Tab-separated table of C-alpha atoms in Angstrom:
chain	number	residue	atom	x	y	z
S	1	MET	CA	-4.902	6.201	18.725
S	2	LYS	CA	-3.120	3.043	19.963
S	3	ILE	CA	-0.277	1.713	17.957
S	4	ALA	CA	-0.323	-2.071	18.088
S	5	ARG	CA	3.094	-3.909	18.394
S	6	HIS	CA	2.467	-5.411	14.958
S	7	SER	CA	0.855	-2.368	13.484
S	8	PHE	CA	-0.417	-2.579	9.933
S	9	LEU	CA	-0.415	1.173	9.681
S	10	GLU	CA	3.285	1.523	10.568
S	11	ALA	CA	4.421	-1.362	8.403
S	12	GLY	CA	5.811	-1.041	4.775
S	13	ALA	CA	4.366	-3.213	2.015
S	14	ARG	CA	6.679	-6.174	2.350
S	15	THR	CA	6.235	-6.252	6.073
S	16	ARG	CA	2.432	-6.337	5.583
S	17	VAL	CA	2.592	-9.180	3.192
S	18	ARG	CA	4.875	-11.151	5.591
S	19	GLY	CA	2.762	-10.210	8.552
S	20	LEU	CA	-0.493	-11.472	6.958
S	21	LEU	CA	0.756	-14.598	5.098
S	22	ASP	CA	1.825	-17.893	6.689
S	23	ALA	CA	5.502	-17.759	7.653
S	24	GLY	CA	7.884	-18.567	4.683
S	25	THR	CA	5.161	-19.057	2.151
S	26	PHE	CA	5.408	-15.856	0.166
S	27	ARG	CA	6.848	-15.896	-3.305
S	28	GLU	CA	7.173	-12.477	-4.998
S	29	PHE	CA	6.766	-11.835	-8.786
S	30	CYS	CA	8.700	-9.159	-10.484
S	31	GLY	CA	10.592	-8.246	-7.173
S	32	PRO	CA	13.314	-5.575	-6.953
S	33	LEU	CA	15.840	-7.837	-8.713
S	34	ALA	CA	13.668	-7.637	-11.891
S	35	ARG	CA	14.098	-3.823	-11.953
S	36	ARG	CA	10.775	-3.312	-13.766
S	37	THR	CA	11.020	0.431	-13.172
S	38	SER	CA	8.925	3.341	-14.498
S	39	PRO	CA	9.949	4.482	-17.991
S	40	HIS	CA	8.387	7.889	-17.318
S	41	LEU	CA	10.008	9.074	-14.174
S	42	PRO	CA	13.587	9.394	-15.477
S	43	LEU	CA	12.177	11.728	-18.183
S	44	LEU	CA	10.905	13.917	-15.448
S	45	ASP	CA	14.308	13.729	-13.544
S	46	MET	CA	12.776	11.772	-10.724
S	47	PRO	CA	14.033	8.675	-8.988
S	48	VAL	CA	12.534	5.269	-9.737
S	49	ALA	CA	11.951	2.313	-7.326
S	50	PHE	CA	12.955	-1.271	-8.346
S	51	ASP	CA	9.437	-2.505	-7.563
S	52	ASP	CA	7.659	0.690	-8.745
S	53	GLY	CA	5.960	0.820	-5.367
S	54	VAL	CA	4.025	-2.388	-5.381
S	55	VAL	CA	4.807	-5.876	-4.094
S	56	VAL	CA	2.942	-8.710	-5.794
S	57	GLY	CA	3.020	-12.486	-5.309
S	58	GLU	CA	1.429	-15.587	-3.992
S	59	GLY	CA	1.455	-17.532	-0.714
S	60	LEU	CA	-0.770	-19.123	1.930
S	61	LEU	CA	-3.066	-17.289	4.387
S	62	ALA	CA	-4.352	-19.585	7.163
S	63	GLY	CA	-3.161	-22.483	4.967
S	64	ARG	CA	-5.143	-21.399	2.005
S	65	PRO	CA	-3.660	-20.346	-1.415
S	66	VAL	CA	-3.905	-16.607	-2.109
S	67	LEU	CA	-2.566	-14.044	-4.488
S	68	ILE	CA	-1.637	-10.758	-2.788
S	69	ALA	CA	-0.618	-7.317	-3.739
S	70	ALA	CA	0.645	-4.571	-1.429
S	71	GLN	CA	1.144	-0.936	-2.264
S	72	GLU	CA	4.115	0.826	-0.854
S	73	GLY	CA	2.639	4.058	0.421
S	74	SER	CA	6.100	5.615	1.044
S	75	PHE	CA	6.946	5.599	-2.608
S	76	MET	CA	5.070	8.497	-4.302
S	77	GLY	CA	2.043	7.982	-2.094
S	78	GLY	CA	1.341	4.457	-3.464
S	79	SER	CA	0.492	5.992	-6.647
S	80	VAL	CA	-0.446	3.903	-9.716
S	81	GLY	CA	1.821	4.390	-12.787
S	82	GLU	CA	2.191	2.263	-15.882
S	83	VAL	CA	4.289	-0.465	-14.294
S	84	HIS	CA	2.614	-0.430	-10.917
S	85	GLY	CA	-0.724	-0.839	-12.650
S	86	ALA	CA	0.604	-3.620	-14.934
S	87	LYS	CA	1.773	-5.556	-11.849
S	88	LEU	CA	-1.616	-5.264	-10.292
S	89	THR	CA	-3.412	-6.172	-13.342
S	90	GLY	CA	-1.203	-9.177	-14.025
S	91	LEU	CA	-1.451	-10.482	-10.546
S	92	ILE	CA	-5.241	-10.194	-10.628
S	93	GLU	CA	-5.558	-11.916	-14.009
S	94	ARG	CA	-3.294	-14.696	-12.771
S	95	ALA	CA	-6.224	-15.733	-10.532
S	96	LEU	CA	-8.092	-16.906	-13.677
S	97	ASP	CA	-5.315	-19.471	-14.217
S	98	VAL	CA	-4.404	-20.631	-10.706
S	99	ARG	CA	-7.785	-20.126	-9.108
S	100	PRO	CA	-6.729	-19.216	-5.436
S	101	ASP	CA	-9.189	-18.937	-2.576
S	102	GLY	CA	-8.921	-15.285	-2.842
S	103	VAL	CA	-6.995	-12.165	-4.301
S	104	ILE	CA	-6.019	-9.822	-1.660
S	105	LEU	CA	-5.277	-6.131	-2.357
S	106	LEU	CA	-3.558	-4.192	0.451
S	107	ILE	CA	-4.411	-0.620	-0.790
S	108	ASP	CA	-2.432	2.317	0.465
S	109	SER	CA	-2.762	4.899	-2.397
S	110	GLY	CA	-3.805	8.361	-3.429
S	111	GLY	CA	-4.738	7.009	-6.863
S	112	VAL	CA	-3.212	7.615	-10.212
S	113	ARG	CA	0.389	8.813	-10.300
S	114	LEU	CA	-0.043	12.299	-11.735
S	115	GLN	CA	3.450	12.132	-13.394
S	116	GLU	CA	2.164	9.147	-15.436
S	117	ALA	CA	-1.293	10.499	-15.837
S	118	ASN	CA	-2.512	8.776	-18.923
S	119	ALA	CA	-0.722	5.512	-18.248
S	120	GLY	CA	-2.110	5.530	-14.663
S	121	LEU	CA	-5.618	6.255	-15.853
S	122	ILE	CA	-5.491	3.301	-18.424
S	123	ALA	CA	-4.141	1.152	-15.778
S	124	MET	CA	-7.017	1.875	-13.465
S	125	GLY	CA	-9.451	0.684	-16.186
S	126	GLU	CA	-7.468	-2.464	-16.760
S	127	ILE	CA	-7.291	-3.188	-13.001
S	128	GLN	CA	-11.054	-2.789	-12.659
S	129	ARG	CA	-11.701	-5.003	-15.723
S	130	ALA	CA	-9.399	-7.684	-14.217
S	131	VAL	CA	-11.250	-7.536	-10.790
S	132	LEU	CA	-14.590	-7.999	-12.525
S	133	ALA	CA	-13.305	-10.879	-14.586
S	134	VAL	CA	-11.958	-12.644	-11.615
S	135	ARG	CA	-15.207	-12.078	-9.606
S	136	ALA	CA	-17.268	-13.456	-12.598
S	137	ALA	CA	-15.060	-16.529	-12.228
S	138	GLY	CA	-16.270	-16.930	-8.675
S	139	ILE	CA	-13.027	-15.957	-6.933
S	140	PRO	CA	-13.387	-13.326	-4.185
S	141	VAL	CA	-11.256	-10.127	-4.255
S	142	ILE	CA	-10.688	-8.839	-0.775
S	143	VAL	CA	-9.344	-5.304	-0.134
S	144	ALA	CA	-7.607	-4.253	3.110
S	145	ILE	CA	-7.288	-0.528	3.824
S	146	GLY	CA	-5.196	0.565	6.869
S	147	GLY	CA	-2.285	2.644	5.575
S	148	ARG	CA	-1.298	6.262	5.923
S	149	ASN	CA	-2.341	7.132	2.390
S	150	GLY	CA	-5.839	5.595	2.709
S	151	CYS	CA	-7.639	4.616	-0.514
S	152	TYR	CA	-8.376	7.496	-2.743
S	153	GLY	CA	-9.016	8.411	-6.344
S	154	GLY	CA	-9.022	5.519	-8.844
S	155	MET	CA	-8.010	3.029	-6.143
S	156	SER	CA	-11.213	3.805	-4.301
S	157	ILE	CA	-13.157	2.881	-7.429
S	158	ILE	CA	-11.257	-0.359	-7.680
S	159	ALA	CA	-11.813	-1.038	-4.022
S	160	ARG	CA	-15.607	-0.695	-4.175
S	161	SER	CA	-15.644	-2.985	-7.284
S	162	CYS	CA	-14.260	-5.763	-5.201
S	163	ASP	CA	-16.104	-8.312	-2.977
S	164	TRP	CA	-15.100	-7.393	0.451
S	165	ILE	CA	-13.435	-4.422	2.144
S	166	VAL	CA	-11.687	-4.816	5.522
S	167	ILE	CA	-10.702	-1.444	7.031
S	168	SER	CA	-9.196	-0.182	10.316
S	169	GLU	CA	-10.323	3.009	12.051
S	170	GLU	CA	-7.154	4.637	10.791
S	171	GLY	CA	-7.926	3.716	7.253
S	172	ARG	CA	-9.723	6.121	4.927
S	173	LEU	CA	-11.795	5.598	1.783
S	174	SER	CA	-13.032	8.273	-0.503
S	175	ILE	CA	-12.964	9.338	-4.186
S	176	SER	CA	-11.512	12.804	-3.545
S	177	GLY	CA	-8.934	13.497	-0.729
S	178	PRO	CA	-9.471	16.242	1.772
S	179	GLU	CA	-6.994	18.710	0.130
S	180	VAL	CA	-8.697	18.113	-3.254
S	181	ILE	CA	-12.124	19.002	-1.835
S	182	GLU	CA	-10.940	21.982	-0.104
S	183	ALA	CA	-9.119	23.248	-3.199
S	184	VAL	CA	-12.198	22.762	-5.487
S	185	GLU	CA	-15.042	23.662	-3.123
S	186	GLY	CA	-13.391	25.966	-0.578
S	187	VAL	CA	-12.395	25.793	3.111
S	188	GLU	CA	-15.957	26.464	4.207
S	189	GLU	CA	-17.067	23.275	2.522
S	190	PHE	CA	-14.240	21.139	3.834
S	191	ASP	CA	-11.393	22.008	6.093
S	192	SER	CA	-8.674	19.560	5.199
S	193	ARG	CA	-6.612	20.424	8.278
S	194	ASP	CA	-9.514	19.424	10.541
S	195	ARG	CA	-8.318	15.870	11.086
S	196	ALA	CA	-11.287	14.822	13.232
S	197	LEU	CA	-13.649	16.011	10.459
S	198	VAL	CA	-11.587	13.988	7.824
S	199	TRP	CA	-11.859	10.776	9.911
S	200	ARG	CA	-15.506	11.478	10.689
S	201	THR	CA	-16.341	11.595	7.017
S	202	MET	CA	-13.793	9.410	5.314
S	203	GLY	CA	-12.595	7.235	8.126
S	204	GLY	CA	-12.906	3.507	8.566
S	205	LYS	CA	-15.800	3.683	11.183
S	206	HIS	CA	-17.842	6.071	8.984
S	207	ARG	CA	-17.405	3.923	5.932
S	208	ARG	CA	-18.411	0.799	7.921
S	209	LEU	CA	-21.454	2.599	9.350
S	210	LEU	CA	-22.548	3.561	5.809
S	211	GLY	CA	-22.101	-0.045	4.710
S	212	GLU	CA	-19.222	0.744	2.309
S	213	ALA	CA	-16.842	-1.508	4.184
S	214	ASP	CA	-17.645	-5.027	5.493
S	215	ALA	CA	-15.440	-5.285	8.579
S	216	LEU	CA	-13.933	-2.689	10.887
S	217	VAL	CA	-10.842	-4.080	12.589
S	218	ALA	CA	-8.084	-2.841	15.104
S	219	ASP	CA	-4.833	-1.754	13.528
S	220	GLY	CA	-2.794	-4.948	13.786
S	221	MET	CA	-1.651	-7.808	11.628
S	222	ASP	CA	-3.635	-10.459	13.449
S	223	ALA	CA	-6.914	-8.482	13.207
S	224	PHE	CA	-6.423	-7.870	9.426
S	225	ARG	CA	-5.407	-11.475	8.866
S	226	ASP	CA	-8.500	-13.014	10.720
S	227	ALA	CA	-10.948	-10.730	9.027
S	228	ILE	CA	-9.460	-11.503	5.447
S	229	ALA	CA	-9.350	-15.160	6.236
S	230	GLY	CA	-13.080	-15.060	7.005
S	231	TYR	CA	-13.817	-13.953	3.406
S	232	LEU	CA	-11.540	-16.518	1.536
S	233	GLY	CA	-13.642	-18.697	-0.816
S	234	ARG	CA	-16.693	-16.477	-0.274
S	235	SER	CA	-17.891	-14.582	-3.353
S	236	ARG	CA	-20.571	-11.944	-3.170
S	237	ALA	CA	-23.197	-11.671	-5.828
S	238	HIS	CA	-22.262	-9.547	-8.795
S	239	ASP	CA	-25.126	-9.594	-11.193
S	240	LEU	CA	-27.941	-7.256	-12.489
S	241	ASP	CA	-30.047	-7.855	-9.469
S	242	SER	CA	-27.315	-7.010	-6.925
S	243	LEU	CA	-26.310	-3.902	-8.920
S	244	GLU	CA	-29.934	-2.744	-9.038
S	245	THR	CA	-30.219	-3.395	-5.285
S	246	GLU	CA	-27.066	-1.280	-4.634
S	247	GLN	CA	-28.269	1.461	-6.872
S	248	ALA	CA	-31.534	1.629	-4.931
S	249	ARG	CA	-29.613	1.670	-1.620
S	250	LEU	CA	-27.411	4.527	-2.807
S	251	GLU	CA	-30.393	6.545	-4.178
S	252	ALA	CA	-32.209	6.247	-0.842
S	253	ARG	CA	-29.093	7.341	1.022
S	254	VAL	CA	-28.831	10.468	-0.949
S	255	THR	CA	-32.378	11.396	0.183
S	256	ARG	CA	-32.064	10.194	3.711
S	257	PHE	CA	-28.843	12.036	4.543
S	258	ALA	CA	-29.427	15.028	2.375
S	259	GLU	CA	-29.541	17.389	5.315
S	260	CYS	CA	-26.497	15.871	7.002
S	261	ARG	CA	-23.466	18.185	7.185
S	262	ASP	CA	-21.047	15.836	9.123
S	263	GLY	CA	-20.502	12.213	9.855
S	264	VAL	CA	-22.107	12.635	13.378
S	265	ASP	CA	-25.255	13.868	11.685
S	266	VAL	CA	-25.311	10.631	9.575
S	267	TRP	CA	-24.732	8.466	12.608
S	268	ALA	CA	-27.564	10.161	14.569
S	269	ALA	CA	-29.828	9.585	11.541
S	270	LEU	CA	-28.818	5.917	11.571
S	271	GLY	CA	-30.040	5.693	15.146
S	272	VAL	CA	-26.720	5.589	16.880
S	273	ASP	CA	-27.021	6.633	20.636
S	274	ALA	CA	-24.419	9.314	21.677
S	275	PRO	CA	-23.142	9.573	18.051
S	276	GLU	CA	-20.437	12.051	19.192
S	277	ARG	CA	-18.806	9.274	21.006
S	278	VAL	CA	-18.243	6.957	18.008
S	279	PRO	CA	-14.709	8.092	17.441
S	280	GLU	CA	-13.697	7.086	20.948
S	281	LEU	CA	-15.097	3.543	20.734
S	282	GLU	CA	-12.525	0.644	20.536
S	283	PRO	CA	-13.105	-1.725	17.652
S	284	ASP	CA	-15.067	-4.384	19.738
S	285	ALA	CA	-17.356	-1.779	21.219
S	286	PHE	CA	-17.935	-0.333	17.826
S	287	ASN	CA	-18.805	-3.612	16.323
S	288	ARG	CA	-21.361	-4.304	19.142
S	289	LEU	CA	-22.909	-0.962	18.256
S	290	LEU	CA	-23.104	-2.145	14.659
S	291	GLY	CA	-24.981	-5.093	15.700
S	292	THR	CA	-27.736	-2.830	17.195
S	293	LEU	CA	-28.321	-0.949	13.856
S	294	GLU	CA	-30.255	-2.154	10.873
S	295	GLU	CA	-28.495	-0.797	7.932
S	296	THR	CA	-24.732	-1.370	7.931
S	297	SER	CA	-24.289	-4.088	5.327
S	298	ARG	CA	-24.271	-3.502	1.626
R	1	MET	CA	19.138	13.233	-11.090
R	2	GLU	CA	22.675	12.145	-10.955
R	3	HIS	CA	24.113	8.813	-11.896
R	4	LEU	CA	27.257	7.612	-10.135
R	5	GLU	CA	29.328	4.491	-10.478
R	6	PHE	CA	32.030	3.196	-8.052
R	7	SER	CA	34.242	0.229	-7.633
R	8	PHE	CA	35.871	-0.943	-4.572
R	9	ASP	CA	38.522	-3.666	-3.915
R	10	HIS	CA	38.188	-4.202	-0.188
R	11	GLY	CA	36.698	-7.170	1.561
R	12	SER	CA	36.846	-10.995	1.566
R	13	MET	CA	33.427	-12.183	2.883
R	14	ALA	CA	31.222	-13.564	0.094
R	15	PRO	CA	27.391	-13.138	0.771
R	16	ALA	CA	25.429	-15.964	2.190
R	17	ASN	CA	22.165	-15.009	0.268
R	18	ASP	CA	21.631	-14.098	-3.355
R	19	PHE	CA	20.351	-10.617	-2.643
R	20	ALA	CA	18.987	-8.281	-0.004
R	21	HIS	CA	16.753	-5.217	-0.270
R	22	ALA	CA	16.163	-2.362	2.255
R	23	GLY	CA	14.377	0.959	2.361
R	24	VAL	CA	11.927	2.792	0.123
R	25	VAL	CA	12.606	5.608	-2.259
R	26	GLY	CA	10.980	8.698	-0.703
R	27	SER	CA	11.894	12.098	0.673
R	28	GLY	CA	15.000	11.717	2.856
R	29	ASN	CA	14.970	7.938	2.183
R	30	LEU	CA	16.420	5.534	-0.279
R	31	GLU	CA	16.293	1.911	-1.337
R	32	VAL	CA	19.364	-0.306	-1.389
R	33	LEU	CA	19.661	-3.596	-3.308
R	34	LEU	CA	22.738	-5.859	-2.722
R	35	GLU	CA	23.343	-8.732	-5.110
R	36	ARG	CA	25.876	-11.424	-5.127
R	37	ALA	CA	27.932	-11.041	-8.340
R	38	GLU	CA	31.047	-12.506	-9.825
R	39	LEU	CA	33.265	-9.459	-9.636
R	40	SER	CA	36.689	-11.023	-8.932
R	41	GLY	CA	36.379	-10.033	-5.248
R	42	ARG	CA	35.498	-6.452	-6.002
R	43	CYS	CA	32.263	-4.588	-5.033
R	44	GLU	CA	30.608	-2.305	-7.531
R	45	ALA	CA	28.015	0.409	-6.786
R	46	VAL	CA	25.600	2.284	-8.944
R	47	VAL	CA	23.719	5.246	-7.332
R	48	ASP	CA	20.859	7.234	-8.888
R	49	THR	CA	20.166	10.215	-6.769
R	50	ALA	CA	17.677	13.044	-6.812
R	51	ILE	CA	20.488	15.339	-5.431
R	52	ARG	CA	23.337	16.615	-7.473
R	53	GLY	CA	26.907	17.281	-6.382
R	54	TYR	CA	27.582	14.714	-3.591
R	55	GLU	CA	29.770	12.287	-5.508
R	56	ARG	CA	32.630	12.536	-3.000
R	57	THR	CA	30.318	12.023	-0.088
R	58	TRP	CA	28.663	8.963	-1.712
R	59	HIS	CA	32.220	7.530	-2.360
R	60	LYS	CA	33.215	7.995	1.278
R	61	VAL	CA	30.091	6.487	2.572
R	62	LEU	CA	30.182	3.491	0.205
R	63	SER	CA	33.793	2.893	0.690
R	64	ASP	CA	33.445	2.943	4.476
R	65	PHE	CA	30.543	0.497	4.225
R	66	VAL	CA	32.283	-1.980	2.025
R	67	THR	CA	35.471	-1.908	4.243
R	68	ARG	CA	33.401	-2.105	7.492
R	69	GLN	CA	31.274	-5.023	6.306
R	70	GLY	CA	34.155	-6.783	4.525
R	71	LEU	CA	32.061	-7.521	1.560
R	72	ALA	CA	33.324	-9.123	-1.569
R	73	ASP	CA	31.613	-9.960	-4.925
R	74	VAL	CA	28.591	-7.748	-4.160
R	75	ARG	CA	26.754	-5.359	-6.578
R	76	ILE	CA	25.287	-2.429	-4.832
R	77	SER	CA	22.379	-0.577	-6.506
R	78	ILE	CA	20.796	2.531	-4.914
R	79	ASN	CA	17.769	4.682	-5.810
R	80	ASP	CA	18.035	7.700	-3.595
R	81	GLY	CA	15.389	10.242	-2.697
R	82	GLY	CA	17.767	12.561	-0.875
R	83	ALA	CA	18.810	10.564	2.152
R	84	THR	CA	21.493	11.937	4.548
R	85	PRO	CA	24.725	9.939	4.996
R	86	ALA	CA	23.360	8.447	8.325
R	87	VAL	CA	20.285	7.131	6.705
R	88	VAL	CA	22.234	5.725	3.730
R	89	CYS	CA	24.608	3.978	6.311
R	90	LEU	CA	21.507	2.503	8.102
R	91	ARG	CA	19.889	1.109	4.948
R	92	LEU	CA	23.192	-0.373	3.784
R	93	ASP	CA	23.815	-2.073	7.099
R	94	GLN	CA	20.227	-3.309	7.137
R	95	ALA	CA	20.677	-4.777	3.704
R	96	ALA	CA	24.158	-6.226	4.579
R	97	ALA	CA	22.690	-8.017	7.582
R	98	ASP	CA	20.116	-9.673	5.435
R	99	LEU	CA	22.788	-10.591	2.873
R	100	LYS	CA	24.878	-12.229	5.411
R	101	GLY	CA	21.863	-14.227	6.616
R	102	ALA	CA	21.708	-12.654	10.067
R	103	PRO	CA	18.414	-13.313	11.946
R	104	ALA	CA	15.749	-10.718	10.951
């Protein structure tokens, strides 16, 4: 894995926002000075963060107005508690008033903050409802996944409710994390310490090959910015027809890949030559490979 | 959790910016928020830390920081996830550089 000089993976939430937006255009809402901290963590004798682990605000990307949120993966795994969730919901709903060219969510999260379980679960529903309302208004919601925590739990449901997903090879997207699957189903089913297995089944390339992500980019601010800019102002259909098409695609997938035990088996079934070499491919070569396959867009 | 408050009377340099923020609350790390405040030249610090029993160490580290940076009229707020004094100094100096308007 090459670490780019302006790595998205290595950056914190504010660095990501500054790295993606046009210089000097970011205006943060409810920043650290506002001290909107979790009311639950002190009761559990745990330290709070002044921004509750999420940066939200507005700015310009490639000269176009956007709303943007970035989860701080280093604070409690980017988890969604009551305040964190309210900040995300409020930002997304603001799009209905200011009508930006896009709402951008930089997801880096294991999902609901277990210490705020019910508040976090409610927040997930509120965030999803806000996403769907904004999509219904014709404003695209664009997700970027490329942090250490990946995109898991409720946040993975949010991500797949949005218009577009940009992901790096280092990014991961799945409902249940590796440790959760191993704990529930046993190590024979899924060995969470097998990192190559984790990336073959949940990593950015696999999700792109399955059509669950729309762009696979290198780990770098420029690559993420360029891909996100390409989706600004572009909504994707979200009506009964599109949902039925997606349902049919997923049902066909269950049948088609029923015998597959590993990502490599899926790639072979998709018609990838030398599927075992997919993890070695640089993003450009990988994207050329995608062009030779039929079923990689959702 | 332990809540600590300190007050320091050193310093003469008023900050160039209204506030500065550095670090993330996590294991072995902390966040530091520095704000310009009317404190008659003093600096005040509030620390919320996950680790109990280090009040004297916090006082030494913060006193050294305020003196070294020559800060006046600054409110220091810290949420700590168990950082070592070296990490605390690093984050404080990062925030102070931003507060003074040094190039990023």
